Coordinates of C-alpha atoms and ligand atoms in Angstrom, one line a residue:
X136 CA 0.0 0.0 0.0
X137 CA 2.9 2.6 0.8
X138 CA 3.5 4.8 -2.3
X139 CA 0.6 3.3 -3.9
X140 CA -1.9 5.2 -2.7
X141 CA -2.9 9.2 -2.8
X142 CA -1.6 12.3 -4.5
X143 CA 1.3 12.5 -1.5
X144 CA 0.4 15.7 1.1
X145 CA 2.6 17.2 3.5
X146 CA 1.1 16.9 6.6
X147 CA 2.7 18.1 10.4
X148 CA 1.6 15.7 13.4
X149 CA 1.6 18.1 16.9
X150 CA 1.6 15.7 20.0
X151 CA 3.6 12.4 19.2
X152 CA 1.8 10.0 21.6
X153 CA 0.0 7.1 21.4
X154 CA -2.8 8.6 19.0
X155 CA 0.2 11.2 17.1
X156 CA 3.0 8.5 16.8
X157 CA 0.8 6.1 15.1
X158 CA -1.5 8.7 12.8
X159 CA 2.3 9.8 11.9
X160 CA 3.8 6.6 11.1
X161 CA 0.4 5.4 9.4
X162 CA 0.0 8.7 7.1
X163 CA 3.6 8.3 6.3
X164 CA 3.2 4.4 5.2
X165 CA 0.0 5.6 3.0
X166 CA 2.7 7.6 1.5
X167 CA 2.6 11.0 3.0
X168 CA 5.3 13.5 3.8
X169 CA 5.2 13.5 7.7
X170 CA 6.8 15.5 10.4
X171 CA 6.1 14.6 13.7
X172 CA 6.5 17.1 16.5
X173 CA 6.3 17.3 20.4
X174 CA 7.4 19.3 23.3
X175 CA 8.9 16.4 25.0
X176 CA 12.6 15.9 24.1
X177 CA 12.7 12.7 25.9
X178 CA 10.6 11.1 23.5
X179 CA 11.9 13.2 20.6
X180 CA 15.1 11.7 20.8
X181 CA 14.5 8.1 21.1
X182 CA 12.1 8.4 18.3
X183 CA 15.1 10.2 16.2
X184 CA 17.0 7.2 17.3
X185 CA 14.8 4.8 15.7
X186 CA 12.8 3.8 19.0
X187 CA 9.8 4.0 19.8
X188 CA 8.5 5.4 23.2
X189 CA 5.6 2.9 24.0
X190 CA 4.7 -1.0 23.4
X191 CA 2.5 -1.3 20.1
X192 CA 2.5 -3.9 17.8
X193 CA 4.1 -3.6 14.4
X194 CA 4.6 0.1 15.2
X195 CA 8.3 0.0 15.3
X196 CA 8.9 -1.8 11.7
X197 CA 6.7 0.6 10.2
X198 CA 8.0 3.4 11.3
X199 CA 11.5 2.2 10.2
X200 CA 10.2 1.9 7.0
X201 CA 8.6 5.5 6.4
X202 CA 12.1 6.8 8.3
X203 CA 13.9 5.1 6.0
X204 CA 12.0 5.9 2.9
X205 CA 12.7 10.0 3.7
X206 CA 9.0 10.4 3.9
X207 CA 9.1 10.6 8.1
X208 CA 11.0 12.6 10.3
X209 CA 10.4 14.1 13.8
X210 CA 11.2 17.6 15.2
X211 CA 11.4 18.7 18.8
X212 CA 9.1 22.0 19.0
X213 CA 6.3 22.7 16.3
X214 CA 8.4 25.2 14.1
X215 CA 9.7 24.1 11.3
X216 CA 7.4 20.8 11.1
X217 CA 3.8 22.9 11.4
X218 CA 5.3 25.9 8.7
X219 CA 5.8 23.5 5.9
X220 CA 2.8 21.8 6.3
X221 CA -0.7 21.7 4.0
X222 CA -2.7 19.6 7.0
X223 CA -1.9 20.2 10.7
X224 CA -3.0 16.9 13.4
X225 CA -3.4 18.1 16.8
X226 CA -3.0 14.9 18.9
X227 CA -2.5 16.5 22.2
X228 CA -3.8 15.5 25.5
X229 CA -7.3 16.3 26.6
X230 CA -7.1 15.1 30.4
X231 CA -10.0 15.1 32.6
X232 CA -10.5 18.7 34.4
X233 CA -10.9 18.9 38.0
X234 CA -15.2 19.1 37.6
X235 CA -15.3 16.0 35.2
X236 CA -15.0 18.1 32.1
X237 CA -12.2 17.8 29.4
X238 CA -9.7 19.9 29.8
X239 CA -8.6 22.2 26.6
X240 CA -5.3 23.6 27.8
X241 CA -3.0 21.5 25.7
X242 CA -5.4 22.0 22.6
X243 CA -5.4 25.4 23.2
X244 CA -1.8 26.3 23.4
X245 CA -1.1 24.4 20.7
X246 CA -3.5 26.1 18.3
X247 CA -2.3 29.3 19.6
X248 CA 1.1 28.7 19.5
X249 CA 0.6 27.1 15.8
X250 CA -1.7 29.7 14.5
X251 CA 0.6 32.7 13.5
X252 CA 3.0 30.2 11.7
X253 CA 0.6 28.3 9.3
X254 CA 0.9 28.5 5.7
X255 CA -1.7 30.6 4.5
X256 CA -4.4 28.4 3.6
X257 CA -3.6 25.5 5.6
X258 CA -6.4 22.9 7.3
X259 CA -6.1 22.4 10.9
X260 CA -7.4 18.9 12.0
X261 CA -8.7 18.0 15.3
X262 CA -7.9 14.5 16.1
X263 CA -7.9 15.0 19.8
X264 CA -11.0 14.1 21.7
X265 CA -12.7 17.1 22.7
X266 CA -15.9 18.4 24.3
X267 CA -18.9 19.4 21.3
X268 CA -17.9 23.0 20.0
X269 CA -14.0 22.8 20.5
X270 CA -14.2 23.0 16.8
X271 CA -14.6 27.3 18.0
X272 CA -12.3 26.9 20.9
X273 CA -9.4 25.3 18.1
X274 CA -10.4 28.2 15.7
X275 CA -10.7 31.7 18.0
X276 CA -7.2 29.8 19.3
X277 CA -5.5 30.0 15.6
X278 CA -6.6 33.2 14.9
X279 CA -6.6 32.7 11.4
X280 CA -9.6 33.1 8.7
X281 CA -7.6 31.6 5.8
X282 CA -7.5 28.4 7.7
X283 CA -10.2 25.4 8.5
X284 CA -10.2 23.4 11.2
X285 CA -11.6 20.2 10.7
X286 CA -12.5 17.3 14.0
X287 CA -11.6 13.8 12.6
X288 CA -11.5 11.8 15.6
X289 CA -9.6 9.0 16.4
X290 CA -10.9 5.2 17.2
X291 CA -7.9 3.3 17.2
X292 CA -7.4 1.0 20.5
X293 CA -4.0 0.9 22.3
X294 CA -2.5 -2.3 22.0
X295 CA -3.4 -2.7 17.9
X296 CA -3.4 0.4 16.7
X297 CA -1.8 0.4 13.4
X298 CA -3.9 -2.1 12.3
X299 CA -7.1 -0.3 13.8
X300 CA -5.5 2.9 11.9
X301 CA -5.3 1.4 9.0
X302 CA -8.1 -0.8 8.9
X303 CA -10.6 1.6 10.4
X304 CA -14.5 0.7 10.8
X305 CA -14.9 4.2 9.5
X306 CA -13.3 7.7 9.1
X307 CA -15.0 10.4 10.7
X308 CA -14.6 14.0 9.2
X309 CA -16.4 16.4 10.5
X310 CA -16.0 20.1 8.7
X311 CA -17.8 23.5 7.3
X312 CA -15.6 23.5 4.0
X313 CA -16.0 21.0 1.5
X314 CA -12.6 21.9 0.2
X315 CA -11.0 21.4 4.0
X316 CA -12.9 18.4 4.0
X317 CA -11.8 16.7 0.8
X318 CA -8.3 17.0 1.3
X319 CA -8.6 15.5 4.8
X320 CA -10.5 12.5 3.3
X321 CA -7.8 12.3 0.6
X322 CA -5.5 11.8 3.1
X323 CA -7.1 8.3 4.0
X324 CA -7.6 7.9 0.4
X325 CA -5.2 4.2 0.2
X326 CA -7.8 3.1 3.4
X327 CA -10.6 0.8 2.5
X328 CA -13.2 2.3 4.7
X329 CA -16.7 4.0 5.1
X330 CA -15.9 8.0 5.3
X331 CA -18.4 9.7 7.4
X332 CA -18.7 13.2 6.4
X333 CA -20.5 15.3 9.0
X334 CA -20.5 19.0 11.0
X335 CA -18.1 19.8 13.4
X336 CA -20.2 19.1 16.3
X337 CA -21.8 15.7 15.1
X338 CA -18.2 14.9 14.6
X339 CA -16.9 15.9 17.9
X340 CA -20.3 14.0 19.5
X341 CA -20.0 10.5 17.7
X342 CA -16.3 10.7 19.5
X343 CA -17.8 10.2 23.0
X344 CA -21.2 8.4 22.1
X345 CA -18.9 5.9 20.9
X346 CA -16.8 5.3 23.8
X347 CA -19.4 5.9 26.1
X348 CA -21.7 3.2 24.6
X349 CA -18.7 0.7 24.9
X350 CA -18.1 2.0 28.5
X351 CA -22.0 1.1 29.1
X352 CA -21.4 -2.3 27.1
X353 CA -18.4 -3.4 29.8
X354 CA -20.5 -1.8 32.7
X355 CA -23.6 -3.9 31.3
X356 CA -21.8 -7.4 31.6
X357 CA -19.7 -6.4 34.7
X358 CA -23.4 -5.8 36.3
X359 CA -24.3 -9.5 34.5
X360 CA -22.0 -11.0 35.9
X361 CA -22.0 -10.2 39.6
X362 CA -26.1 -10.7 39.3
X363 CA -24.4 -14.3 37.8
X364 CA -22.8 -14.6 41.3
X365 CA -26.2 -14.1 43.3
X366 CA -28.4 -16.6 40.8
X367 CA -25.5 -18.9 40.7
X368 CA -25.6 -18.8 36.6
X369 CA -22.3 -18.5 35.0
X370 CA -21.3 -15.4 32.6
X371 CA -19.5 -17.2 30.2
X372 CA -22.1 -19.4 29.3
X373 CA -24.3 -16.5 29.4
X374 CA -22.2 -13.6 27.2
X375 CA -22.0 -16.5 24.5
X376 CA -25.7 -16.8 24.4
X377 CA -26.4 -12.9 24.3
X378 CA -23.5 -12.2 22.0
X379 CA -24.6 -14.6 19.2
X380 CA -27.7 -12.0 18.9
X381 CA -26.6 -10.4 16.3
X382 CA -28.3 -7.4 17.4
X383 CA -26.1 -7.2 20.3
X384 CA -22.8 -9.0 19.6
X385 CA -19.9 -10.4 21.1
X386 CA -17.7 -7.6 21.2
X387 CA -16.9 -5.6 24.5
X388 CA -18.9 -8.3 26.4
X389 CA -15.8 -10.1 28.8
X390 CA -16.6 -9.6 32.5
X391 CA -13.4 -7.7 33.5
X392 CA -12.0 -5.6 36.6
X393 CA -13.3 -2.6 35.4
X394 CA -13.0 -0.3 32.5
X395 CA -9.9 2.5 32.8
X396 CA -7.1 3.6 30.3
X397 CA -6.3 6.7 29.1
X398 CA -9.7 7.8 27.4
X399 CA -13.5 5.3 29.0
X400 CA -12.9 7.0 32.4
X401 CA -12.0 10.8 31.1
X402 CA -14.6 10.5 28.5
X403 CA -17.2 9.0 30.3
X404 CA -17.3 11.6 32.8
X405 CA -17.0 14.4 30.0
X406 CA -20.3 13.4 28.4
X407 CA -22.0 13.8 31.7
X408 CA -20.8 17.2 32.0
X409 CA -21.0 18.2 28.3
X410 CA -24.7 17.1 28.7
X411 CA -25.1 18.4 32.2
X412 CA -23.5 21.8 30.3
X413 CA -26.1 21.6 27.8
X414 CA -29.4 21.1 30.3
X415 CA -29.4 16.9 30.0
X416 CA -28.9 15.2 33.1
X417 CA -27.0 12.0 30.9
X418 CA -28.2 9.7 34.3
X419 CA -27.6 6.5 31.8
X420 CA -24.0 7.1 31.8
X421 CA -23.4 8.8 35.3
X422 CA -25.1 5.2 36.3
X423 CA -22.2 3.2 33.7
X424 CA -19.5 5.1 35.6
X425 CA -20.8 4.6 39.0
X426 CA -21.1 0.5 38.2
X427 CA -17.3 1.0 37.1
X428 CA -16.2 2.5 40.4
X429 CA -18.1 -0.7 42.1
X430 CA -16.5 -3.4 40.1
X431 CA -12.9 -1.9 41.5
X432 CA -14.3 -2.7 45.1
X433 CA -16.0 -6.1 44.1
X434 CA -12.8 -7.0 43.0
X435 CA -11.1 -5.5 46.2
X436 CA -13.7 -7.4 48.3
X437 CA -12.9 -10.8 46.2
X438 CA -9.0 -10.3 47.0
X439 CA -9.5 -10.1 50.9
X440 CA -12.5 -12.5 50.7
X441 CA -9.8 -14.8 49.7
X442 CA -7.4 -14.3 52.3
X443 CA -10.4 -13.5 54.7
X444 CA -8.4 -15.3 57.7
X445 CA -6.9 -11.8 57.9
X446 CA -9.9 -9.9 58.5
X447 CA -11.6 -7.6 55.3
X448 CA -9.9 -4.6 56.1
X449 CA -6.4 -5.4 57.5
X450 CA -4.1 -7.2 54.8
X451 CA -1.0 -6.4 56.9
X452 CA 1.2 -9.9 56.5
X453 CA -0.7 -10.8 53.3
X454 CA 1.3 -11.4 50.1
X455 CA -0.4 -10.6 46.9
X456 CA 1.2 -11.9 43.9
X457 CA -0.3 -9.7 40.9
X458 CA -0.3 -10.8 37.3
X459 CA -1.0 -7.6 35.3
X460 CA -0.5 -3.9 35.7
X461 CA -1.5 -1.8 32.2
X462 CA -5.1 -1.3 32.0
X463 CA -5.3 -4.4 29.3
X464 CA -3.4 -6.4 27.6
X465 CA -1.0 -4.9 24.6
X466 CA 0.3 -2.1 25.7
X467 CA 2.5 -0.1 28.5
X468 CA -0.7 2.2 29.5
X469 CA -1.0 2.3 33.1
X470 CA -3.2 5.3 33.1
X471 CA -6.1 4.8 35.0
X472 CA -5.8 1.5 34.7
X473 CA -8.0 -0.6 37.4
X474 CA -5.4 -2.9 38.0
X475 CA -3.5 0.0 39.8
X476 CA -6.6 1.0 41.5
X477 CA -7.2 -2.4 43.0
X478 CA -3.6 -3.0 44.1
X479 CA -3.4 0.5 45.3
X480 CA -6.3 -0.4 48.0
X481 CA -4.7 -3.8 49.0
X482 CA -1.4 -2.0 49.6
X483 CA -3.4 0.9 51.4
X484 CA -4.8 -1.4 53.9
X485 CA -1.7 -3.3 54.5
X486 CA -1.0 -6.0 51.6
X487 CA 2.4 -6.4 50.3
X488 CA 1.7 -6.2 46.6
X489 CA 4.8 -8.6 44.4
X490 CA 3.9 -8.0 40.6
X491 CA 5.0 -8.7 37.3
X492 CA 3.8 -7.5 34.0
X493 CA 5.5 -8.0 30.8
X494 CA 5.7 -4.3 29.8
X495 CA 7.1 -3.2 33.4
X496 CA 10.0 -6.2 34.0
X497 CA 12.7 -3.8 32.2
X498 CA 13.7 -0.2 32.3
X499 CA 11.0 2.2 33.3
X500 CA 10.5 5.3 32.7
X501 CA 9.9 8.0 35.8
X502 CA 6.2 8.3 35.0
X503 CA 6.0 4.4 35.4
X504 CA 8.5 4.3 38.2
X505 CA 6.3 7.0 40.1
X506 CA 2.8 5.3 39.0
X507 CA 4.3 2.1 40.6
X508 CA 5.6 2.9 43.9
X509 CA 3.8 1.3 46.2
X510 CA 4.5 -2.2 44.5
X511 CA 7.4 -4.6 44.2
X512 CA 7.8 -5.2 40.4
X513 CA 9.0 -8.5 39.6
X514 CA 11.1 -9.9 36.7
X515 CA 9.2 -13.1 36.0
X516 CA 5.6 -14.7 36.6
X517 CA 7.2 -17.3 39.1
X518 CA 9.0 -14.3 41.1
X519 CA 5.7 -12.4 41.9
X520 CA 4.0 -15.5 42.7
X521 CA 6.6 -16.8 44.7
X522 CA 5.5 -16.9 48.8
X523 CA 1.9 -15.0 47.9
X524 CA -1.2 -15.9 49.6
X525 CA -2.9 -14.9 46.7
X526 CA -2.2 -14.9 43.1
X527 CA -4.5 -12.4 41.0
X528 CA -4.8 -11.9 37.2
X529 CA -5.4 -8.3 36.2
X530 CA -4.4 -8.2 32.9
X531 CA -5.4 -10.3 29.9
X532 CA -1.6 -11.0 28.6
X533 CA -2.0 -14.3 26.7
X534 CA 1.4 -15.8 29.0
X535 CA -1.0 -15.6 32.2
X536 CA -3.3 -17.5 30.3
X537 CA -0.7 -20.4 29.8
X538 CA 0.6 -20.3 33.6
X539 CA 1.9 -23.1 35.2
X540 CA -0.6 -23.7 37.9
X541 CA 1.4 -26.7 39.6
X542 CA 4.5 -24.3 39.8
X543 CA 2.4 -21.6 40.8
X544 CA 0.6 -23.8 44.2
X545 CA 4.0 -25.2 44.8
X546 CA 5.5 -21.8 45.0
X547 CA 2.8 -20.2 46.7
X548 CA 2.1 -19.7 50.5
X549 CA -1.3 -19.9 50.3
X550 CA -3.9 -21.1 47.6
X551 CA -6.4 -18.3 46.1
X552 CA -6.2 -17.7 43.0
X553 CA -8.8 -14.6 41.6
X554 CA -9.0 -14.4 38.4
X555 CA -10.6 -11.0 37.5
X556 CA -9.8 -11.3 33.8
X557 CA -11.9 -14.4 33.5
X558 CA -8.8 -16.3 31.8
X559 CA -8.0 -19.2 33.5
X560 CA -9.4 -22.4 33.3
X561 CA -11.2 -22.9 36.8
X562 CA -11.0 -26.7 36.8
X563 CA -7.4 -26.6 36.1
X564 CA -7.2 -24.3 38.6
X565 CA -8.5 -26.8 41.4
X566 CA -6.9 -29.6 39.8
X567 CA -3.6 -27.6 41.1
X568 CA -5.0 -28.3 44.5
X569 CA -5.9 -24.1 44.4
X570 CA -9.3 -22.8 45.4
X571 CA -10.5 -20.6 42.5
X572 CA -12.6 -17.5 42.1
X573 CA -13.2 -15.6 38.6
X574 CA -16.1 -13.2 37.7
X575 CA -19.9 -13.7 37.4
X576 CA -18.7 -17.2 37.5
X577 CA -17.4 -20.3 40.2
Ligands
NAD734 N1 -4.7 6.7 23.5 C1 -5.8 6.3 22.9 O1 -6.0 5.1 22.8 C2 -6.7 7.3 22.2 C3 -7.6 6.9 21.2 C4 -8.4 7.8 20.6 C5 -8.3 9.1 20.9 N2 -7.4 9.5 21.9 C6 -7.3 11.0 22.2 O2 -6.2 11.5 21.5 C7 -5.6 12.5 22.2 C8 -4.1 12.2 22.5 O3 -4.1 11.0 23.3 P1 -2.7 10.2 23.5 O4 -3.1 9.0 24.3 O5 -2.0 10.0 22.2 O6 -1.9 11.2 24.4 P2 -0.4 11.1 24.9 O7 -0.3 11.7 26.2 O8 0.1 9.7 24.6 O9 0.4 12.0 23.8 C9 0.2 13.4 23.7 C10 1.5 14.0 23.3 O10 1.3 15.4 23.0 C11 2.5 16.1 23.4 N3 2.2 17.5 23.5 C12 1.5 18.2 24.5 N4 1.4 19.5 24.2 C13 2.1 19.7 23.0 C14 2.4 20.8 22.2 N5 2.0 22.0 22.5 N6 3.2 20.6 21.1 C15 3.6 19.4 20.7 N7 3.4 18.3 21.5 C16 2.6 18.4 22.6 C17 2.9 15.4 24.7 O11 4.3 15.6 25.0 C18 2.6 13.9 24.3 O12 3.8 13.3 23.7 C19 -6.4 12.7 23.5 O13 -7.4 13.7 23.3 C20 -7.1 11.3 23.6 O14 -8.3 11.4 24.3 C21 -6.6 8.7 22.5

């Protein structure tokens, strides 16, 4: 597909994260001229190195390739990269504000900071997530009449993201200008995908209707499956029979610890106050998140309940060994990820907390390193679950899946095992002489 596809644009990416680096590297492979940019000269100079700053599959070969092929480069500050450039991609944060709502700093600054260098005529496009009528807040920021801004917002998942870039469900392009519009669609011209060409602010709204309605999905079958519990009926049995409806589906359906990451639990709360903002009290989602924040104690209760010699709220003396850290499986995100939120109570009321995950047994870096204090991080499965009283799976990572239970009761100094990813096999489980407990099932 790369150098087969479009008329070749020359586009500037401004934030090189998880959503930049990859909209970057993915433009660049559809045969794009790309410059990368980003204020953080950490990450600027590993990816000038040739390394890339987080775990995604099949991200670092391609952007080897496009580096290679002169058609990617990255720059530390926005000047040259953004001067040069037809079509601007804001990819900056948009963290949650203090009151629920999105925060626009980073957004802001950029545009501002972007707006009296842009060549005349240039499109500005939105690919941050950002509250209905940031399309204003992007424009009064830039300053500039002879340029469009345009919200195309971003779907990919963490963890397989260049193939969910380049193999979207859709592309969503929300703009005034037909002309703004058409070269932003041409840009995704080598994908083979629905285009969905809107307004700003239906564009900006199908952003968070989206991930709210997946939010409500995992809240849905997390409330299934502890109703599962009480009627002693077990999820797994019951998600296959609801998700071969086609009307529903299977997807988004796995009993879990909770949703978190970077964008369900920011997002989520957003929509209530965008719609709170707007006169709606959104009580359908405001009832999603509160479910969310009681799966992190069902899970907390299901830990001590295991090691309930010790009494529910003292853990002192009790070994956890944790299997699992990022929020899921496939990538290094820890943000808000309900794995730290779990193991961050069990330490807070006395728990030693040994764990291993496979994106945290190296080098860290000091977001990580501060994100993980509280824990021992361990360099191998058998280390974390060596002496615990408890062995709990947090993460989906396929090599927890395959764990070597007899090594695992043999090494351990006690015998629950909670499985609040729903990935071990609960008979094999007892078979290891452990007592088991997943979700929504026995
Ligand atoms: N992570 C996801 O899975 C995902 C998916 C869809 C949409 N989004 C949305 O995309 C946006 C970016 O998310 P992310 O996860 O990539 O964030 P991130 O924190 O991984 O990356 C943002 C980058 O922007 C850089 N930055 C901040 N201000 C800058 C400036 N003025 N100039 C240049 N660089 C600047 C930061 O240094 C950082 O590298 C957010 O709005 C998020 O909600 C994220």
């Amino acid at each position: 597909m790369s150098g087969a596809g479009p008329t070749p644009i020359s586009v500037a990416v401004v934030g090189t994260g998880y959503v930049g680096l990859t909209t970057g590297v993915c433009l660049a492979h559809l045969g794009h001229q790309v410059v990368c940019a980003d204020v953080d000269e950490r990450k600027v100079s590993m990816l000038r190195s040739g390394r890339i700053p987080i775990v995604e599959d099949g991200l670092a070969e391609l952007m080897g390739d496009a580096v290679a092929a002169g058609r990617l480069s990255f720059e530390l500050g926005t000047d040259p990269a953004v001067r040069a450039a037809d079509v601007v991609f804001l990819c900056v944060p948009t963290p949650q504000d203090d009151d629920g709502s999105a925060d626009l700093s980073y957004v802001r600054a950029a545009a501002t900071e972007i707006g009296p260098i842009l060549r005349p005529g240039a499109v500005v496009v939105n690919k941050s997530t950002v509250p209905v009528g940031s399309f204003h807040v992007v424009g009064d920021a830039l300053g500039r009449e002879d340029v469009h801004v345009v919200s195309n917002p971003e779907f990919l998942r963490e963890g397989t993201a260049v193939h969910d870039f380049l193999h979207p469900d859709r592309v969503v392009i929300g703009a005034r200008h037909d002309d703004a519009a058409d070269l932003v669609e041409h840009l995704y011209a080598g994908l083979d995908a629905p285009v969905v060409r809107t307004d700003p602010a239906s564009a900006e709204t199908i952003k968070y209707a989206a991930n709210g309605f997946l939010a409500m999905k995992i809240s849905f079958v997390n409330s299934v499956a502890a109703m599962c519990e009480q009627v002693g009926a077990d999820v797994v049995a019951v998600v296959a029979g609801i998700g071969s409806d086609r009307r529903i589906g299977p997807a988004f359906l796995n009993p879990g610890p909770g949703w978190g990451g970077s964008c369900f639990p920011k997002d989520s709360r957003a929509l209530v106050s965008i719609a709170r903002e707007h006169g709606y009290d959104f009580s359908l989602m405001r009832g999603v998140i509160d479910i969310n924040e009681q799966q992190f104690d069902r899970m907390v209760r299901k830990i001590t309940a295991a090691v309930d010699r010790y009494g529910h709220d003292r853990l002192t003396g009790v070994t956890i060994g944790a299997l699992g850290l990022t929020f899921k499986a496939g990538t290094d995100d820890l943000r808000e990820s309900p794995s730290l939120r779990i193991l961050g109570e069990l330490h807070r009321r006395g728990a030693t907390v040994r764990a291993y995950d496979p994106t945290t047994a190296g080098e860290l870096d000091p977001i990580q390193t501060e994100r993980l204090s509280a824990f021992e991080l361990c360099p191998t499965i058998g280390d974390a679950t060596k002496g615990a009283d408890v062995v709990v799976v947090l993460t989906e990572w396929p090599e927890f899946a395959a764990l070597d239970l007899d090594a695992t009761a043999a090494a351990m100094r006690g015998d629950a095992v909670v499985d609040c990813r729903n990935l071990l096999d609960p008979s094999a489980v007892r078979a290891a002489g452990l007592r088991y407990d997943g979700v929504g099932r026995s």
